[in-house]
Tab-separated table of C-alpha atoms in Angstrom:
chain	number	residue	atom	x	y	z
A	13	UNK	CA	0.000	0.000	0.000
A	14	UNK	CA	1.024	3.621	-0.527
A	15	UNK	CA	3.010	5.555	2.069
A	16	UNK	CA	4.251	9.121	2.514
A	17	UNK	CA	7.027	9.647	5.040
A	18	UNK	CA	7.531	13.394	4.698
A	19	UNK	CA	4.566	15.679	5.385
A	20	UNK	CA	4.290	19.080	7.099
A	21	UNK	CA	1.424	20.461	9.176
A	22	UNK	CA	0.325	23.858	10.464
A	23	UNK	CA	2.546	23.235	13.486
A	24	UNK	CA	5.431	24.320	11.231
A	25	UNK	CA	4.912	25.558	7.655
A	26	UNK	CA	2.164	23.311	6.298
A	27	UNK	CA	-1.392	24.303	5.399
A	28	UNK	CA	-3.320	21.506	7.148
A	29	UNK	CA	-3.529	20.500	10.794
A	30	UNK	CA	-2.003	17.166	11.834
A	31	UNK	CA	-5.488	15.730	12.285
A	32	UNK	CA	-6.549	16.871	8.812
A	33	UNK	CA	-3.441	15.297	7.293
A	34	UNK	CA	-4.171	11.955	8.928
A	35	UNK	CA	-7.741	12.019	7.632
A	36	UNK	CA	-6.521	12.966	4.138
A	37	UNK	CA	-4.064	10.074	4.208
A	38	UNK	CA	-6.787	7.660	5.283
A	39	UNK	CA	-9.097	8.807	2.482
A	40	UNK	CA	-6.240	8.512	-0.024
A	41	UNK	CA	-5.711	4.885	0.990
A	42	UNK	CA	-2.251	5.342	2.481
A	43	UNK	CA	-1.097	2.716	4.961
A	44	UNK	CA	1.499	4.844	6.766
A	45	UNK	CA	2.643	8.458	6.990
A	46	UNK	CA	5.095	10.593	8.935
A	47	UNK	CA	4.356	14.200	9.899
A	48	UNK	CA	7.824	15.771	9.990
A	49	UNK	CA	7.404	19.325	11.208
A	50	UNK	CA	10.415	21.610	11.431
A	51	UNK	CA	12.172	21.471	14.801
A	52	UNK	CA	9.125	20.448	16.836
A	53	UNK	CA	7.499	17.151	17.813
A	54	UNK	CA	4.066	18.647	18.507
A	55	UNK	CA	2.695	17.974	15.018
A	56	UNK	CA	3.827	14.357	15.191
A	57	UNK	CA	2.272	13.936	18.646
A	58	UNK	CA	-1.121	15.132	17.400
A	59	UNK	CA	-0.854	13.061	14.215
A	60	UNK	CA	0.049	9.866	16.086
A	61	UNK	CA	-2.979	10.312	18.354
A	62	UNK	CA	-5.250	10.910	15.354
A	63	UNK	CA	-3.813	7.896	13.542
A	64	UNK	CA	-4.549	5.631	16.483
A	65	UNK	CA	-8.192	6.738	16.430
A	66	UNK	CA	-8.854	6.063	12.749
A	67	UNK	CA	-6.465	3.177	12.139
A	68	UNK	CA	-3.511	4.436	10.136
A	69	UNK	CA	0.170	4.031	10.996
A	70	UNK	CA	1.780	7.368	11.864
A	71	UNK	CA	5.519	7.127	12.481
A	72	UNK	CA	6.655	9.622	15.160
A	73	UNK	CA	8.930	12.023	13.307
A	74	UNK	CA	10.593	15.426	13.141
A	75	UNK	CA	12.690	17.395	10.634
A	76	UNK	CA	15.719	18.897	12.351
A	77	UNK	CA	17.662	21.881	11.016
A	78	UNK	CA	21.412	21.368	11.327
A	79	UNK	CA	24.701	22.567	9.862
A	80	UNK	CA	27.135	20.711	7.596
A	81	UNK	CA	30.193	22.413	6.123
A	82	UNK	CA	28.630	25.789	6.871
A	83	UNK	CA	25.335	25.026	5.122
A	84	UNK	CA	21.901	24.228	6.562
A	85	UNK	CA	20.917	20.591	6.083
A	86	UNK	CA	17.696	18.894	7.159
A	87	UNK	CA	17.767	15.592	9.026
A	88	UNK	CA	14.587	13.547	9.447
A	89	UNK	CA	14.173	11.623	12.673
A	90	UNK	CA	11.848	8.593	12.395
A	91	UNK	CA	10.602	6.479	15.288
A	92	UNK	CA	11.642	8.993	17.933
A	93	UNK	CA	10.349	9.049	21.490
A	94	UNK	CA	8.220	12.198	21.243
A	95	UNK	CA	8.610	12.903	24.946
A	96	UNK	CA	12.394	12.526	24.992
A	97	UNK	CA	13.641	15.334	27.229
A	98	UNK	CA	17.010	15.999	25.596
A	99	UNK	CA	15.593	15.980	22.066
A	100	UNK	CA	12.872	18.450	22.983
A	101	UNK	CA	15.363	20.683	24.780
A	102	UNK	CA	17.541	20.737	21.658
A	103	UNK	CA	14.535	21.509	19.477
A	104	UNK	CA	13.563	24.298	21.863
A	105	UNK	CA	16.982	25.865	21.352
A	106	UNK	CA	16.547	25.723	17.573
A	107	UNK	CA	13.071	27.257	17.848
A	108	UNK	CA	14.573	30.117	19.876
A	109	UNK	CA	17.087	30.662	17.081
A	110	UNK	CA	14.191	30.792	14.587
A	111	UNK	CA	12.560	33.535	16.684
A	112	UNK	CA	15.766	35.593	16.765
A	113	UNK	CA	16.219	35.062	13.027
A	114	UNK	CA	12.692	36.343	12.395
A	115	UNK	CA	13.411	39.451	14.477
A	116	UNK	CA	16.561	40.152	12.467
A	117	UNK	CA	14.941	39.526	9.075
A	118	UNK	CA	11.977	41.752	9.897
A	119	UNK	CA	14.223	44.546	11.174
A	120	UNK	CA	16.149	44.508	7.892
A	121	UNK	CA	12.964	44.417	5.820
A	122	UNK	CA	11.533	47.379	7.723
A	123	UNK	CA	14.741	49.330	7.255
A	124	UNK	CA	14.369	48.930	3.489
A	125	UNK	CA	10.648	49.706	3.516
A	126	UNK	CA	11.047	52.874	5.575
A	127	UNK	CA	13.940	54.060	3.395
A	128	UNK	CA	11.677	53.611	0.370
A	129	UNK	CA	8.853	55.554	2.027
A	130	UNK	CA	6.694	52.473	2.495
A	131	UNK	CA	4.726	51.292	5.504
A	132	UNK	CA	6.727	49.148	7.917
A	133	UNK	CA	5.726	45.581	8.726
A	134	UNK	CA	4.024	45.022	12.074
A	135	UNK	CA	6.691	42.680	13.392
A	136	UNK	CA	4.697	41.663	16.446
A	137	UNK	CA	2.040	40.030	14.263
A	138	UNK	CA	4.653	37.571	13.034
A	139	UNK	CA	6.610	37.205	16.263
A	140	UNK	CA	3.406	36.274	18.083
A	141	UNK	CA	3.377	33.081	16.008
A	142	UNK	CA	6.377	32.021	18.072
A	143	UNK	CA	4.081	31.497	21.048
A	144	UNK	CA	2.444	28.582	19.231
A	145	UNK	CA	4.949	27.201	16.708
A	146	UNK	CA	8.432	27.613	15.221
A	147	UNK	CA	8.540	30.723	13.019
A	148	UNK	CA	9.578	29.790	9.497
A	149	UNK	CA	10.579	32.013	6.617
A	150	UNK	CA	7.471	30.696	4.864
A	151	UNK	CA	5.396	32.286	7.652
A	152	UNK	CA	7.030	35.641	6.968
A	153	UNK	CA	6.545	35.238	3.213
A	154	UNK	CA	2.846	34.450	3.647
A	155	UNK	CA	2.358	37.463	5.920
A	156	UNK	CA	4.076	39.773	3.426
A	157	UNK	CA	1.870	38.378	0.662
A	158	UNK	CA	-1.353	38.732	2.659
A	159	UNK	CA	-0.516	42.331	3.608
A	160	UNK	CA	0.325	43.335	0.040
A	161	UNK	CA	4.069	43.878	0.408
A	162	UNK	CA	4.767	41.306	-2.325
A	163	UNK	CA	2.790	39.645	-5.103
A	164	UNK	CA	3.993	36.106	-4.392
A	165	UNK	CA	5.897	34.053	-1.829
A	166	UNK	CA	8.708	33.758	-4.334
A	167	UNK	CA	9.024	37.525	-4.496
A	168	UNK	CA	9.368	37.689	-0.707
A	169	UNK	CA	12.256	35.239	-0.831
A	170	UNK	CA	13.870	36.963	-3.807
A	171	UNK	CA	13.622	40.445	-2.288
A	172	UNK	CA	14.415	39.790	1.349
A	173	UNK	CA	14.171	36.338	2.892
A	174	UNK	CA	17.175	34.800	1.157
A	175	UNK	CA	19.266	37.959	1.442
A	176	UNK	CA	18.657	38.434	5.161
A	177	UNK	CA	18.590	34.792	6.203
A	178	UNK	CA	20.881	33.850	9.086
A	179	UNK	CA	21.834	30.156	8.913
A	180	UNK	CA	21.973	28.373	12.251
A	181	UNK	CA	25.542	27.088	12.377
A	182	UNK	CA	25.542	26.227	16.079
A	183	UNK	CA	23.979	22.761	15.752
A	184	UNK	CA	25.786	20.245	13.568
A	185	UNK	CA	24.442	17.341	11.530
A	186	UNK	CA	26.468	15.015	13.749
A	187	UNK	CA	24.746	16.410	16.838
A	188	UNK	CA	21.372	15.947	15.126
A	189	UNK	CA	22.154	12.322	14.291
A	190	UNK	CA	23.318	11.616	17.831
A	191	UNK	CA	20.338	13.160	19.627
A	192	UNK	CA	17.868	11.421	17.281
A	193	UNK	CA	19.548	8.120	18.127
A	194	UNK	CA	19.411	8.850	21.848
A	195	UNK	CA	15.689	9.532	21.395
A	196	UNK	CA	15.260	6.039	19.965
A	197	UNK	CA	14.945	7.080	16.332
A	198	UNK	CA	16.798	6.773	13.054
A	199	UNK	CA	18.440	9.700	11.252
A	200	UNK	CA	17.676	10.259	7.563
A	201	UNK	CA	19.188	12.910	5.293
A	202	UNK	CA	16.274	14.799	3.716
A	203	UNK	CA	15.916	15.816	0.039
A	204	UNK	CA	19.614	15.499	-0.947
A	205	UNK	CA	19.149	16.967	-4.437
A	206	UNK	CA	16.854	19.853	-3.486
A	207	UNK	CA	18.043	23.350	-4.505
A	208	UNK	CA	18.200	24.389	-0.833
A	209	UNK	CA	18.693	22.842	2.612
A	210	UNK	CA	20.483	19.939	0.937
A	211	UNK	CA	23.783	18.534	-0.271
A	212	UNK	CA	23.384	20.668	-3.395
A	213	UNK	CA	24.127	23.762	-1.327
A	214	UNK	CA	27.530	22.241	-0.507
A	215	UNK	CA	28.317	20.876	-3.970
A	216	UNK	CA	26.368	20.091	-7.130
A	217	UNK	CA	28.670	17.187	-8.012
A	218	UNK	CA	27.247	13.713	-7.443
A	219	UNK	CA	30.668	12.296	-6.573
A	220	UNK	CA	30.938	14.859	-3.765
A	221	UNK	CA	27.514	13.830	-2.494
A	222	UNK	CA	28.663	10.215	-2.390
A	223	UNK	CA	31.782	11.146	-0.428
A	224	UNK	CA	29.719	13.162	2.070
A	225	UNK	CA	27.236	10.312	2.500
A	226	UNK	CA	30.048	7.825	3.034
A	227	UNK	CA	31.441	10.061	5.762
A	228	UNK	CA	28.013	10.484	7.373
A	229	UNK	CA	27.453	6.717	7.218
A	230	UNK	CA	30.678	6.226	9.164
A	231	UNK	CA	29.177	8.622	11.697
A	232	UNK	CA	25.992	6.524	11.882
A	233	UNK	CA	23.594	8.258	9.524
A	234	UNK	CA	20.893	5.642	8.894
A	235	UNK	CA	19.489	6.592	5.514
A	236	UNK	CA	18.675	9.055	2.751
A	237	UNK	CA	15.372	10.319	1.370
A	238	UNK	CA	15.763	8.895	-2.129
A	239	UNK	CA	12.153	8.808	-3.365
A	240	UNK	CA	10.933	12.394	-3.727
A	241	UNK	CA	8.139	14.067	-5.667
A	242	UNK	CA	10.207	16.878	-7.184
A	243	UNK	CA	13.086	14.849	-8.552
A	244	UNK	CA	14.056	13.491	-11.936
A	245	UNK	CA	13.834	9.705	-12.236
A	246	UNK	CA	17.457	9.599	-13.379
A	247	UNK	CA	18.546	11.405	-10.203
A	248	UNK	CA	16.464	8.996	-8.146
A	249	UNK	CA	18.231	6.035	-9.748
A	250	UNK	CA	21.647	7.592	-9.133
A	251	UNK	CA	20.935	8.262	-5.457
A	252	UNK	CA	19.463	4.804	-4.969
A	253	UNK	CA	22.623	3.270	-6.403
A	254	UNK	CA	24.810	5.382	-4.104
A	255	UNK	CA	22.706	4.693	-1.012
A	256	UNK	CA	22.607	0.948	-1.605
A	257	UNK	CA	26.348	0.797	-2.305
A	258	UNK	CA	27.075	2.494	1.024
A	259	UNK	CA	24.578	0.466	3.044
A	260	UNK	CA	22.149	3.254	3.902
A	261	UNK	CA	18.355	2.911	4.006
A	262	UNK	CA	16.389	4.512	1.149
A	263	UNK	CA	13.254	6.331	2.330
A	264	UNK	CA	10.763	8.576	0.575
A	265	UNK	CA	8.001	11.140	0.823
A	266	UNK	CA	6.376	14.061	-0.939
A	267	UNK	CA	7.462	16.873	1.426
A	268	UNK	CA	3.810	17.904	1.182
A	269	UNK	CA	3.008	21.327	2.653
A	270	UNK	CA	-0.248	22.182	0.906
A	271	UNK	CA	-1.604	23.150	-2.520
A	272	UNK	CA	-0.578	26.801	-2.191
A	273	UNK	CA	2.988	26.128	-1.082
A	274	UNK	CA	5.447	26.701	-3.917
A	275	UNK	CA	7.286	23.499	-4.769
A	276	UNK	CA	5.011	21.254	-2.722
A	277	UNK	CA	3.536	18.048	-4.069
A	278	UNK	CA	-0.121	18.553	-5.077
A	279	UNK	CA	-1.376	16.105	-2.478
A	280	UNK	CA	-0.337	13.520	0.088
A	281	UNK	CA	0.941	10.296	-1.435
A	282	UNK	CA	1.643	11.861	-4.842
A	283	UNK	CA	4.986	10.042	-5.077
A	284	UNK	CA	5.016	6.302	-5.734
A	285	UNK	CA	7.283	4.646	-3.177
A	286	UNK	CA	8.190	0.927	-3.185
A	287	UNK	CA	6.317	-1.207	-0.638
A	288	UNK	CA	9.628	-2.441	0.753
A	289	UNK	CA	10.550	1.023	2.063
A	290	UNK	CA	8.154	0.955	5.023
A	291	UNK	CA	9.308	-2.486	6.166
A	292	UNK	CA	12.943	-1.431	5.918
A	293	UNK	CA	12.316	1.788	7.856
A	294	UNK	CA	10.435	0.000	10.645
A	295	UNK	CA	13.088	-2.724	10.855
A	296	UNK	CA	15.869	-0.139	11.051
A	297	UNK	CA	14.010	1.715	13.805
A	298	UNK	CA	13.776	-1.492	15.838
A	299	UNK	CA	17.467	-2.221	15.302
A	300	UNK	CA	18.421	1.305	16.343
A	301	UNK	CA	16.223	1.153	19.454
A	302	UNK	CA	17.898	-2.084	20.485
A	303	UNK	CA	21.258	-0.363	20.116
A	304	UNK	CA	20.226	2.985	21.620
A	305	UNK	CA	17.281	2.461	24.004
A	306	UNK	CA	15.674	5.820	24.821
């Protein structure tokens, strides 16, 4: 049966609540999903509870922002203990960084707007989101769009959000892998060929990606998100060959955020993923838990 192991909810930068996502997955005939919100386990907690009620497997998950060679990389944690104290403390630190980043980005945007004789952004409207969820750049882009400062989310990123972004270089990929393991989960490198938050931001050469993955494997990375919606089939084949040659697990998902999110899959389960992936992921989680009981 179909699965989707990379979905985002309103708890981070998605357009549907965790409960809505679980219901959508059930209606779509999916057998298992993972809600992987950015730097918070709250979306996964709500999704797991909803899945138990309607009978669909929801793997406890999170997408952690970390640094590798000076670039931001995303690491998926599957099978984590959602109440793990250390993991949630680490995520809380990253969420605090996101708040400070939002303050800095908004201050720079307002400086430009005021210099151009335009109305400044009400920063508190956006910062108040931090009381409920991690503040993402997508949140800022949506606010700027809704208030008429830009005509599209893309324009917000092109004008300001990329220029004034402050990468979090204080939390390494190795630290992310280690804390996910201590929380009883497995660590998966997300969207390796994506234009951003991926290995492509370090190098666009496939041989460099292989060398990086070999090094991460030696440092106990468990797998790579090979099956992705926005990826050429040829690239998928190349990454699958690399991953299998190293001994990493191949996982997959749509990275679904919602129909209005630029670059998102159109719906949950839009990417065909081999049936064997779920079994391999669950087996690897059990093996990791036996090695690193949380």
